[in-house]
């Protein structure tokens, strides 16, 4: 997925520089007379038109609760839409990769307060921004049984993210030691295995806008002309697989140490933030967990299926599997709540996760997978079809569990 200068990409957590702002999901009542001026309409359902030079919303305010933004791309470039916190940095929610003439929905649970909306035609830059206000409203309380499911889902997902982060740190230490020590064959073997832990929690890792570009930027994402530096996993990947980098000059031992130490420092800082307790502790609202499942599957569609993520190692299917793992864990965390609200959707999602996994399993090779270069167009089409079949019902998950 392309990394952009705007804070971080996330559908899992809404973050400030060091912490996520809690937003407990709650069932909400529809307004009979919308704040957007549409009598009899639902003031929490808004339309957004994104063009090359405008970001037009049907309203600039809405009552607190579960908000839905139907974002239509009326321009000629791929676009994305954000709801940002009052500081203009914290991402409350986003929907991305909206092609021309297409519409995608963003569903978030937003408490009373000041926000910004932003459309980003071309998916670059700061975007077209405008103030947005969420006003006070009386909301229905979730039932005791629903709240128990919500509390459990949040606790379980937090534990899962912390476990994956801890494993990522340990594998990164081992990888950096091998790389800096010149043990290239062993480093190559560990590279996709270590990255699995990153990919399983990618939407959380991406939520830290200062760490994500330093750790996971691809070469094509870096604006060298503007003086940006390329560091992280993929910088080292290129050095370990130089045969696919024409005209490439291998890094010297001292340079390897610089890049290896930098990667480890950033992963260490990531783990520190994820493991934080007290006022700095990350929280995972129910809508953010559901959005995280959707976001991880979009990661598959936008980078792994195309072979763009691992340009030199071609280990994209390890990443693919890890993204699917993370998406399924997030879904299963809210599955009990979904089964109480929409059992048919829960049944469909479970079946289509199973179907996607069956397709992936066809490309296993020992403990890993075949390289992306071994795939034929028919293989990538089969994978794409399975991802698309899951994406459509999965897009309904957040609205279903927060209704």
CSV table of C-alpha atoms in Angstrom, one decimal:
chain,number,residue,atom,x,y,z
A,1,UNK,CA,0.0,0.0,0.0
A,2,UNK,CA,1.3,3.5,-0.8
A,3,UNK,CA,2.4,5.4,2.3
A,4,UNK,CA,1.4,9.1,2.3
A,5,UNK,CA,2.6,12.1,4.3
A,6,UNK,CA,-0.7,12.5,6.2
A,7,UNK,CA,-0.2,11.0,9.7
A,8,UNK,CA,-0.9,7.3,9.3
A,9,UNK,CA,-3.2,4.9,7.7
A,10,UNK,CA,-5.4,3.0,10.1
A,11,UNK,CA,-8.8,1.4,10.4
A,12,UNK,CA,-7.9,-0.2,13.7
A,13,UNK,CA,-7.0,2.6,16.1
A,14,UNK,CA,-7.5,6.3,16.3
A,15,UNK,CA,-4.3,7.7,17.5
A,16,UNK,CA,-2.5,10.8,18.7
A,17,UNK,CA,1.3,10.8,18.7
A,18,UNK,CA,1.4,8.3,21.5
A,19,UNK,CA,-2.1,7.1,22.4
A,20,UNK,CA,-5.4,6.2,21.0
A,21,UNK,CA,-8.5,8.1,22.1
A,22,UNK,CA,-11.1,5.6,23.3
A,23,UNK,CA,-14.4,5.6,21.5
A,24,UNK,CA,-16.8,2.9,22.8
A,25,UNK,CA,-19.2,1.8,20.3
A,26,UNK,CA,-22.9,2.1,21.1
A,27,UNK,CA,-26.2,1.5,19.4
A,28,UNK,CA,-27.6,4.8,18.3
A,29,UNK,CA,-31.0,6.0,17.4
A,30,UNK,CA,-31.7,7.6,14.1
A,31,UNK,CA,-32.6,11.3,14.1
A,32,UNK,CA,-36.0,12.1,12.8
A,33,UNK,CA,-35.0,15.6,11.7
A,34,UNK,CA,-31.4,15.7,10.5
A,35,UNK,CA,-28.8,18.2,11.6
A,36,UNK,CA,-27.9,18.3,7.9
A,37,UNK,CA,-31.2,20.0,7.2
A,38,UNK,CA,-32.9,17.0,5.6
A,39,UNK,CA,-36.2,16.6,7.4
A,40,UNK,CA,-37.0,13.0,8.1
A,41,UNK,CA,-33.5,11.9,7.1
A,42,UNK,CA,-30.8,10.3,9.2
A,43,UNK,CA,-28.4,13.0,10.3
A,44,UNK,CA,-25.7,10.4,10.9
A,45,UNK,CA,-25.6,9.4,7.2
A,46,UNK,CA,-23.8,11.8,5.0
A,47,UNK,CA,-22.7,11.9,1.4
A,48,UNK,CA,-19.3,13.0,0.2
A,49,UNK,CA,-18.3,14.1,-3.3
A,50,UNK,CA,-14.5,14.0,-4.0
A,51,UNK,CA,-13.2,15.7,-7.1
A,52,UNK,CA,-9.9,17.0,-8.2
A,53,UNK,CA,-10.4,20.3,-6.4
A,54,UNK,CA,-13.3,19.8,-4.0
A,55,UNK,CA,-14.5,17.7,-1.0
A,56,UNK,CA,-18.2,18.4,-0.7
A,57,UNK,CA,-20.2,17.0,2.2
A,58,UNK,CA,-23.9,17.0,2.5
A,59,UNK,CA,-23.5,18.5,6.0
A,60,UNK,CA,-20.8,20.0,8.1
A,61,UNK,CA,-22.1,18.6,11.4
A,62,UNK,CA,-23.9,15.5,12.7
A,63,UNK,CA,-25.1,14.2,16.1
A,64,UNK,CA,-22.7,12.0,18.1
A,65,UNK,CA,-22.9,8.2,17.4
A,66,UNK,CA,-22.3,5.9,14.5
A,67,UNK,CA,-21.7,8.1,11.5
A,68,UNK,CA,-21.7,6.8,7.9
A,69,UNK,CA,-20.0,8.7,5.1
A,70,UNK,CA,-20.9,7.5,1.5
A,71,UNK,CA,-17.9,8.8,-0.4
A,72,UNK,CA,-18.2,9.1,-4.2
A,73,UNK,CA,-15.3,9.8,-6.4
A,74,UNK,CA,-16.4,12.3,-9.1
A,75,UNK,CA,-12.9,13.0,-10.3
A,76,UNK,CA,-10.5,11.1,-12.6
A,77,UNK,CA,-7.8,10.1,-10.0
A,78,UNK,CA,-8.1,7.5,-7.2
A,79,UNK,CA,-9.1,9.3,-4.0
A,80,UNK,CA,-9.5,8.7,-0.3
A,81,UNK,CA,-11.5,10.2,2.6
A,82,UNK,CA,-10.5,10.9,6.2
A,83,UNK,CA,-12.3,11.9,9.4
A,84,UNK,CA,-9.6,13.5,11.5
A,85,UNK,CA,-9.5,14.7,15.1
A,86,UNK,CA,-9.4,18.3,16.2
A,87,UNK,CA,-5.5,18.4,15.9
A,88,UNK,CA,-5.8,17.4,12.2
A,89,UNK,CA,-3.4,14.5,12.8
A,90,UNK,CA,-5.4,11.8,14.7
A,91,UNK,CA,-7.2,9.6,12.3
A,92,UNK,CA,-10.6,8.7,13.5
A,93,UNK,CA,-11.4,6.7,10.3
A,94,UNK,CA,-10.5,6.5,6.7
A,95,UNK,CA,-11.7,4.9,3.4
A,96,UNK,CA,-9.1,4.7,0.6
A,97,UNK,CA,-8.5,3.5,-3.0
A,98,UNK,CA,-11.8,4.9,-4.3
A,99,UNK,CA,-11.6,4.7,-8.0
A,100,UNK,CA,-13.3,7.2,-10.4
A,101,UNK,CA,-17.1,6.9,-10.4
A,102,UNK,CA,-17.1,4.5,-7.4
A,103,UNK,CA,-18.6,4.9,-4.0
A,104,UNK,CA,-17.3,3.5,-0.7
A,105,UNK,CA,-18.6,3.8,2.8
A,106,UNK,CA,-16.8,4.8,6.0
A,107,UNK,CA,-18.5,4.0,9.2
A,108,UNK,CA,-17.1,5.3,12.5
A,109,UNK,CA,-18.3,5.9,16.1
A,110,UNK,CA,-17.7,9.6,16.9
A,111,UNK,CA,-18.3,11.3,20.2
A,112,UNK,CA,-19.2,15.0,20.5
A,113,UNK,CA,-16.3,17.3,19.5
A,114,UNK,CA,-14.5,19.1,16.7
A,115,UNK,CA,-13.1,17.3,13.7
A,116,UNK,CA,-11.8,17.8,10.2
A,117,UNK,CA,-12.8,16.0,7.0
A,118,UNK,CA,-10.3,15.5,4.2
A,119,UNK,CA,-10.5,14.2,0.7
A,120,UNK,CA,-7.2,13.3,-1.0
A,121,UNK,CA,-7.4,13.1,-4.8
A,122,UNK,CA,-4.5,11.2,-6.1
A,123,UNK,CA,-3.9,9.9,-2.5
A,124,UNK,CA,-1.1,12.4,-2.0
A,125,UNK,CA,-0.5,15.6,0.1
A,126,UNK,CA,-2.5,17.0,2.9
A,127,UNK,CA,-5.8,16.7,1.1
A,128,UNK,CA,-8.8,19.1,0.8
A,129,UNK,CA,-9.8,19.8,4.4
A,130,UNK,CA,-12.7,21.4,6.2
A,131,UNK,CA,-13.9,21.6,9.8
A,132,UNK,CA,-16.6,19.2,10.9
A,133,UNK,CA,-18.6,19.2,14.1
A,134,UNK,CA,-20.1,16.3,16.0
A,135,UNK,CA,-22.9,17.6,18.3
A,136,UNK,CA,-24.3,16.3,21.6
A,137,UNK,CA,-27.0,13.7,21.4
A,138,UNK,CA,-28.8,11.2,23.7
A,139,UNK,CA,-27.8,7.7,22.6
A,140,UNK,CA,-29.4,4.4,23.5
A,141,UNK,CA,-27.3,2.4,25.8
A,142,UNK,CA,-26.0,-1.0,24.7
A,143,UNK,CA,-27.5,-3.9,26.5
A,144,UNK,CA,-25.6,-5.6,29.3
A,145,UNK,CA,-25.0,-8.7,27.1
A,146,UNK,CA,-23.8,-6.5,24.2
A,147,UNK,CA,-21.5,-4.6,26.5
A,148,UNK,CA,-20.0,-7.8,27.8
A,149,UNK,CA,-19.2,-8.9,24.2
A,150,UNK,CA,-17.8,-5.5,23.4
A,151,UNK,CA,-15.5,-5.5,26.5
A,152,UNK,CA,-14.3,-9.0,25.7
A,153,UNK,CA,-13.6,-8.2,22.1
A,154,UNK,CA,-11.6,-5.1,23.0
A,155,UNK,CA,-9.6,-6.9,25.7
A,156,UNK,CA,-8.9,-9.8,23.4
A,157,UNK,CA,-7.8,-7.7,20.4
A,158,UNK,CA,-5.5,-5.6,22.6
A,159,UNK,CA,-3.8,-8.8,23.9
A,160,UNK,CA,-3.5,-10.1,20.3
A,161,UNK,CA,-1.8,-6.9,19.1
A,162,UNK,CA,0.6,-6.8,22.0
A,163,UNK,CA,1.6,-10.5,21.5
A,164,UNK,CA,2.2,-9.9,17.8
A,165,UNK,CA,4.3,-6.8,18.5
A,166,UNK,CA,6.4,-8.6,21.1
A,167,UNK,CA,7.1,-11.4,18.6
A,168,UNK,CA,7.9,-8.9,15.9
A,169,UNK,CA,10.5,-7.3,18.1
A,170,UNK,CA,12.2,-10.6,18.9
A,171,UNK,CA,12.3,-11.7,15.3
A,172,UNK,CA,13.6,-8.2,14.2
A,173,UNK,CA,16.4,-8.5,16.7
A,174,UNK,CA,17.4,-11.9,15.3
A,175,UNK,CA,17.0,-10.6,11.7
A,176,UNK,CA,19.2,-7.5,12.3
A,177,UNK,CA,21.9,-9.6,14.0
A,178,UNK,CA,22.0,-11.9,11.0
A,179,UNK,CA,22.0,-9.1,8.4
A,180,UNK,CA,24.7,-7.0,10.1
A,181,UNK,CA,26.8,-10.1,10.6
A,182,UNK,CA,26.7,-10.9,6.9
A,183,UNK,CA,24.7,-14.1,7.2
A,184,UNK,CA,22.7,-13.3,4.2
A,185,UNK,CA,21.1,-16.7,3.5
A,186,UNK,CA,19.8,-17.0,7.1
A,187,UNK,CA,18.6,-13.3,7.0
A,188,UNK,CA,16.8,-14.0,3.7
A,189,UNK,CA,15.0,-17.0,5.2
A,190,UNK,CA,14.0,-15.1,8.3
A,191,UNK,CA,12.9,-11.9,6.5
A,192,UNK,CA,9.3,-13.0,5.5
A,193,UNK,CA,8.8,-14.9,8.8
A,194,UNK,CA,9.6,-11.8,10.8
A,195,UNK,CA,7.5,-9.6,8.7
A,196,UNK,CA,4.4,-11.8,9.2
A,197,UNK,CA,4.0,-10.2,12.7
A,198,UNK,CA,4.1,-6.7,11.2
A,199,UNK,CA,1.6,-7.6,8.5
A,200,UNK,CA,-0.9,-9.2,11.0
A,201,UNK,CA,-1.2,-5.8,12.9
A,202,UNK,CA,-0.3,-3.6,9.9
A,203,UNK,CA,-3.2,-1.2,10.3
A,204,UNK,CA,-2.2,-0.6,14.0
A,205,UNK,CA,1.5,-0.2,13.0
A,206,UNK,CA,0.5,2.2,10.3
A,207,UNK,CA,-1.4,4.3,12.8
A,208,UNK,CA,1.9,5.8,14.0
A,209,UNK,CA,2.7,8.3,11.3
A,210,UNK,CA,6.2,9.0,12.5
A,211,UNK,CA,7.2,5.3,12.6
A,212,UNK,CA,5.5,3.7,9.7
A,213,UNK,CA,7.3,5.5,6.8
A,214,UNK,CA,10.7,4.8,8.5
A,215,UNK,CA,9.9,1.1,8.9
A,216,UNK,CA,7.8,-0.1,6.0
A,217,UNK,CA,8.1,2.4,3.1
A,218,UNK,CA,8.7,1.0,-0.4
A,219,UNK,CA,11.2,2.6,-2.6
A,220,UNK,CA,8.4,4.0,-4.9
A,221,UNK,CA,6.8,5.7,-1.8
A,222,UNK,CA,9.9,7.9,-1.1
A,223,UNK,CA,10.3,11.4,-2.5
A,224,UNK,CA,14.0,11.5,-2.9
A,225,UNK,CA,13.9,14.8,-4.8
A,226,UNK,CA,12.4,16.3,-1.6
A,227,UNK,CA,15.2,15.0,0.5
A,228,UNK,CA,13.3,12.1,2.0
A,229,UNK,CA,15.4,9.2,3.2
A,230,UNK,CA,14.5,5.5,2.6
A,231,UNK,CA,15.0,3.2,5.5
A,232,UNK,CA,13.4,0.1,7.0
A,233,UNK,CA,12.5,-3.4,5.9
A,234,UNK,CA,12.4,-2.8,2.2
A,235,UNK,CA,15.7,-0.9,2.1
A,236,UNK,CA,17.3,-3.9,3.6
A,237,UNK,CA,15.3,-6.2,1.4
A,238,UNK,CA,16.8,-4.6,-1.7
A,239,UNK,CA,20.3,-5.2,-0.3
A,240,UNK,CA,19.6,-8.8,0.4
A,241,UNK,CA,18.2,-9.6,-3.1
A,242,UNK,CA,20.5,-7.4,-5.3
A,243,UNK,CA,20.0,-9.7,-8.3
A,244,UNK,CA,16.7,-8.1,-9.0
A,245,UNK,CA,18.0,-4.5,-8.5
A,246,UNK,CA,19.8,-3.7,-11.8
A,247,UNK,CA,22.9,-1.6,-11.4
A,248,UNK,CA,22.6,-1.8,-7.6
A,249,UNK,CA,25.7,-1.2,-5.4
A,250,UNK,CA,25.6,-3.4,-2.3
A,251,UNK,CA,25.8,-1.6,1.1
A,252,UNK,CA,29.1,-1.7,3.0
A,253,UNK,CA,29.2,-3.3,6.5
A,254,UNK,CA,29.0,0.1,8.2
A,255,UNK,CA,26.0,1.0,6.1
A,256,UNK,CA,24.4,-2.3,6.9
A,257,UNK,CA,24.8,-1.5,10.6
A,258,UNK,CA,23.3,1.9,10.2
A,259,UNK,CA,20.1,0.6,8.5
A,260,UNK,CA,19.9,-2.5,10.7
A,261,UNK,CA,20.2,-0.5,13.9
A,262,UNK,CA,17.6,2.1,12.6
A,263,UNK,CA,15.1,-0.7,11.8
A,264,UNK,CA,15.5,-2.2,15.2
A,265,UNK,CA,15.2,1.2,17.0
A,266,UNK,CA,11.9,1.9,15.2
A,267,UNK,CA,10.4,-1.6,15.9
A,268,UNK,CA,11.5,-1.2,19.5
A,269,UNK,CA,9.7,2.1,19.7
A,270,UNK,CA,6.6,0.6,18.1
A,271,UNK,CA,6.5,-2.2,20.7
A,272,UNK,CA,7.0,0.3,23.5
A,273,UNK,CA,3.9,2.3,22.4
A,274,UNK,CA,1.8,-0.9,21.8
A,275,UNK,CA,2.7,-2.3,25.2
A,276,UNK,CA,2.1,1.0,27.1
A,277,UNK,CA,-0.2,1.1,30.1
A,278,UNK,CA,-2.0,3.8,32.0
A,279,UNK,CA,-2.9,7.0,30.2
A,280,UNK,CA,-0.6,6.1,27.2
A,281,UNK,CA,-2.3,2.7,26.7
A,282,UNK,CA,-3.8,2.0,23.2
A,283,UNK,CA,-7.4,1.1,23.2
A,284,UNK,CA,-9.4,-0.6,20.4
A,285,UNK,CA,-13.0,0.5,20.1
A,286,UNK,CA,-15.4,-2.0,18.5
A,287,UNK,CA,-15.8,0.0,15.3
A,288,UNK,CA,-12.0,0.3,15.0
A,289,UNK,CA,-11.6,-3.5,15.4
A,290,UNK,CA,-14.2,-4.1,12.6
A,291,UNK,CA,-12.7,-1.4,10.4
A,292,UNK,CA,-9.3,-3.0,11.0
A,293,UNK,CA,-10.5,-6.3,9.5
A,294,UNK,CA,-11.7,-4.4,6.4
A,295,UNK,CA,-8.4,-2.4,6.2
A,296,UNK,CA,-6.2,-5.5,6.4
A,297,UNK,CA,-8.1,-7.1,3.5
A,298,UNK,CA,-7.6,-3.9,1.5
A,299,UNK,CA,-3.9,-4.2,2.2
A,300,UNK,CA,-4.1,-7.6,0.4
A,301,UNK,CA,-5.9,-6.2,-2.6
A,302,UNK,CA,-3.8,-3.1,-3.0
A,303,UNK,CA,-0.3,-4.5,-2.5
A,304,UNK,CA,0.1,-8.2,-1.9
A,305,UNK,CA,-2.0,-9.6,-4.8
A,306,UNK,CA,-0.2,-7.3,-7.2
A,307,UNK,CA,3.3,-8.3,-6.1
A,308,UNK,CA,4.2,-4.7,-5.4
A,309,UNK,CA,5.0,-5.1,-1.7
A,310,UNK,CA,8.1,-7.3,-1.9
A,311,UNK,CA,9.7,-6.1,-5.1
A,312,UNK,CA,13.0,-8.0,-4.7
A,313,UNK,CA,12.3,-11.0,-2.3
A,314,UNK,CA,8.9,-11.8,-4.0
A,315,UNK,CA,7.7,-13.1,-0.6
A,316,UNK,CA,4.3,-11.4,-1.1
A,317,UNK,CA,2.3,-14.5,-0.2
A,318,UNK,CA,3.7,-14.6,3.3
A,319,UNK,CA,2.4,-11.0,3.7
A,320,UNK,CA,-0.9,-12.0,2.1
A,321,UNK,CA,-1.4,-14.8,4.6
A,322,UNK,CA,-0.5,-12.5,7.5
A,323,UNK,CA,-2.9,-9.8,6.5
A,324,UNK,CA,-5.6,-12.4,6.2
A,325,UNK,CA,-4.7,-13.8,9.6
A,326,UNK,CA,-5.1,-10.3,11.1
A,327,UNK,CA,-8.3,-9.6,9.3
A,328,UNK,CA,-9.8,-12.9,10.5
A,329,UNK,CA,-8.7,-12.4,14.1
A,330,UNK,CA,-10.3,-8.9,14.1
A,331,UNK,CA,-13.5,-10.3,12.6
A,332,UNK,CA,-13.7,-13.2,15.0
A,333,UNK,CA,-13.3,-10.8,17.9
A,334,UNK,CA,-16.6,-9.2,17.0
A,335,UNK,CA,-18.2,-12.3,15.6
A,336,UNK,CA,-20.3,-13.0,18.7
A,337,UNK,CA,-21.8,-9.5,18.6
A,338,UNK,CA,-22.4,-9.8,14.8
A,339,UNK,CA,-24.2,-13.2,15.3
A,340,UNK,CA,-26.6,-11.5,17.7
A,341,UNK,CA,-27.3,-8.6,15.3
A,342,UNK,CA,-27.0,-10.2,11.8
A,343,UNK,CA,-26.5,-14.0,11.8
A,344,UNK,CA,-26.8,-14.2,8.1
A,345,UNK,CA,-23.9,-11.8,7.6
A,346,UNK,CA,-21.8,-13.7,10.2
A,347,UNK,CA,-22.4,-17.0,8.4
A,348,UNK,CA,-21.5,-15.5,5.0
A,349,UNK,CA,-18.3,-13.9,6.3
A,350,UNK,CA,-17.1,-17.2,8.0
A,351,UNK,CA,-17.7,-19.1,4.8
A,352,UNK,CA,-15.9,-16.6,2.6
A,353,UNK,CA,-12.9,-16.4,5.0
A,354,UNK,CA,-12.7,-20.2,4.8
A,355,UNK,CA,-12.9,-20.0,1.0
A,356,UNK,CA,-10.1,-17.4,0.7
A,357,UNK,CA,-7.9,-19.5,3.0
A,358,UNK,CA,-8.5,-22.6,0.9
A,359,UNK,CA,-7.2,-20.7,-2.2
A,360,UNK,CA,-4.1,-19.5,-0.3
A,361,UNK,CA,-3.4,-23.0,0.9
A,362,UNK,CA,-3.0,-24.1,-2.7
A,363,UNK,CA,0.2,-22.1,-2.9
A,364,UNK,CA,2.0,-23.4,0.2
A,365,UNK,CA,5.5,-24.7,0.0
A,366,UNK,CA,6.7,-26.3,3.2
A,367,UNK,CA,6.3,-23.9,6.1
A,368,UNK,CA,6.0,-21.0,3.6
A,369,UNK,CA,4.7,-20.2,0.2
A,370,UNK,CA,5.9,-20.2,-3.4
A,371,UNK,CA,7.4,-17.0,-4.6
A,372,UNK,CA,5.3,-14.4,-6.3
A,373,UNK,CA,7.3,-14.9,-9.5
A,374,UNK,CA,6.0,-18.5,-9.7
A,375,UNK,CA,2.4,-17.4,-10.1
A,376,UNK,CA,0.6,-17.3,-13.4
A,377,UNK,CA,-2.1,-14.8,-14.3
A,378,UNK,CA,-4.7,-17.5,-13.6
A,379,UNK,CA,-3.4,-17.8,-10.1
A,380,UNK,CA,-3.6,-14.1,-9.3
A,381,UNK,CA,-7.1,-14.0,-10.8
A,382,UNK,CA,-8.2,-16.9,-8.5
A,383,UNK,CA,-6.8,-15.0,-5.5
A,384,UNK,CA,-8.4,-11.7,-6.6
A,385,UNK,CA,-11.8,-13.3,-7.0
A,386,UNK,CA,-11.6,-14.9,-3.5
A,387,UNK,CA,-10.6,-11.5,-2.0
A,388,UNK,CA,-13.3,-9.6,-3.8
A,389,UNK,CA,-15.9,-12.2,-2.8
A,390,UNK,CA,-15.0,-11.6,0.9
A,391,UNK,CA,-14.6,-7.8,0.5
A,392,UNK,CA,-18.2,-7.1,-0.3
A,393,UNK,CA,-19.8,-8.6,2.8
A,394,UNK,CA,-16.9,-7.6,5.0
A,395,UNK,CA,-17.5,-3.9,4.0
A,396,UNK,CA,-20.8,-4.2,6.0
A,397,UNK,CA,-19.2,-5.4,9.2
A,398,UNK,CA,-18.7,-2.1,11.0
A,399,UNK,CA,-22.2,-0.8,10.4
A,400,UNK,CA,-23.6,-4.2,11.5
A,401,UNK,CA,-21.8,-4.4,14.8
A,402,UNK,CA,-22.3,-0.8,15.7
A,403,UNK,CA,-26.0,-0.6,14.8
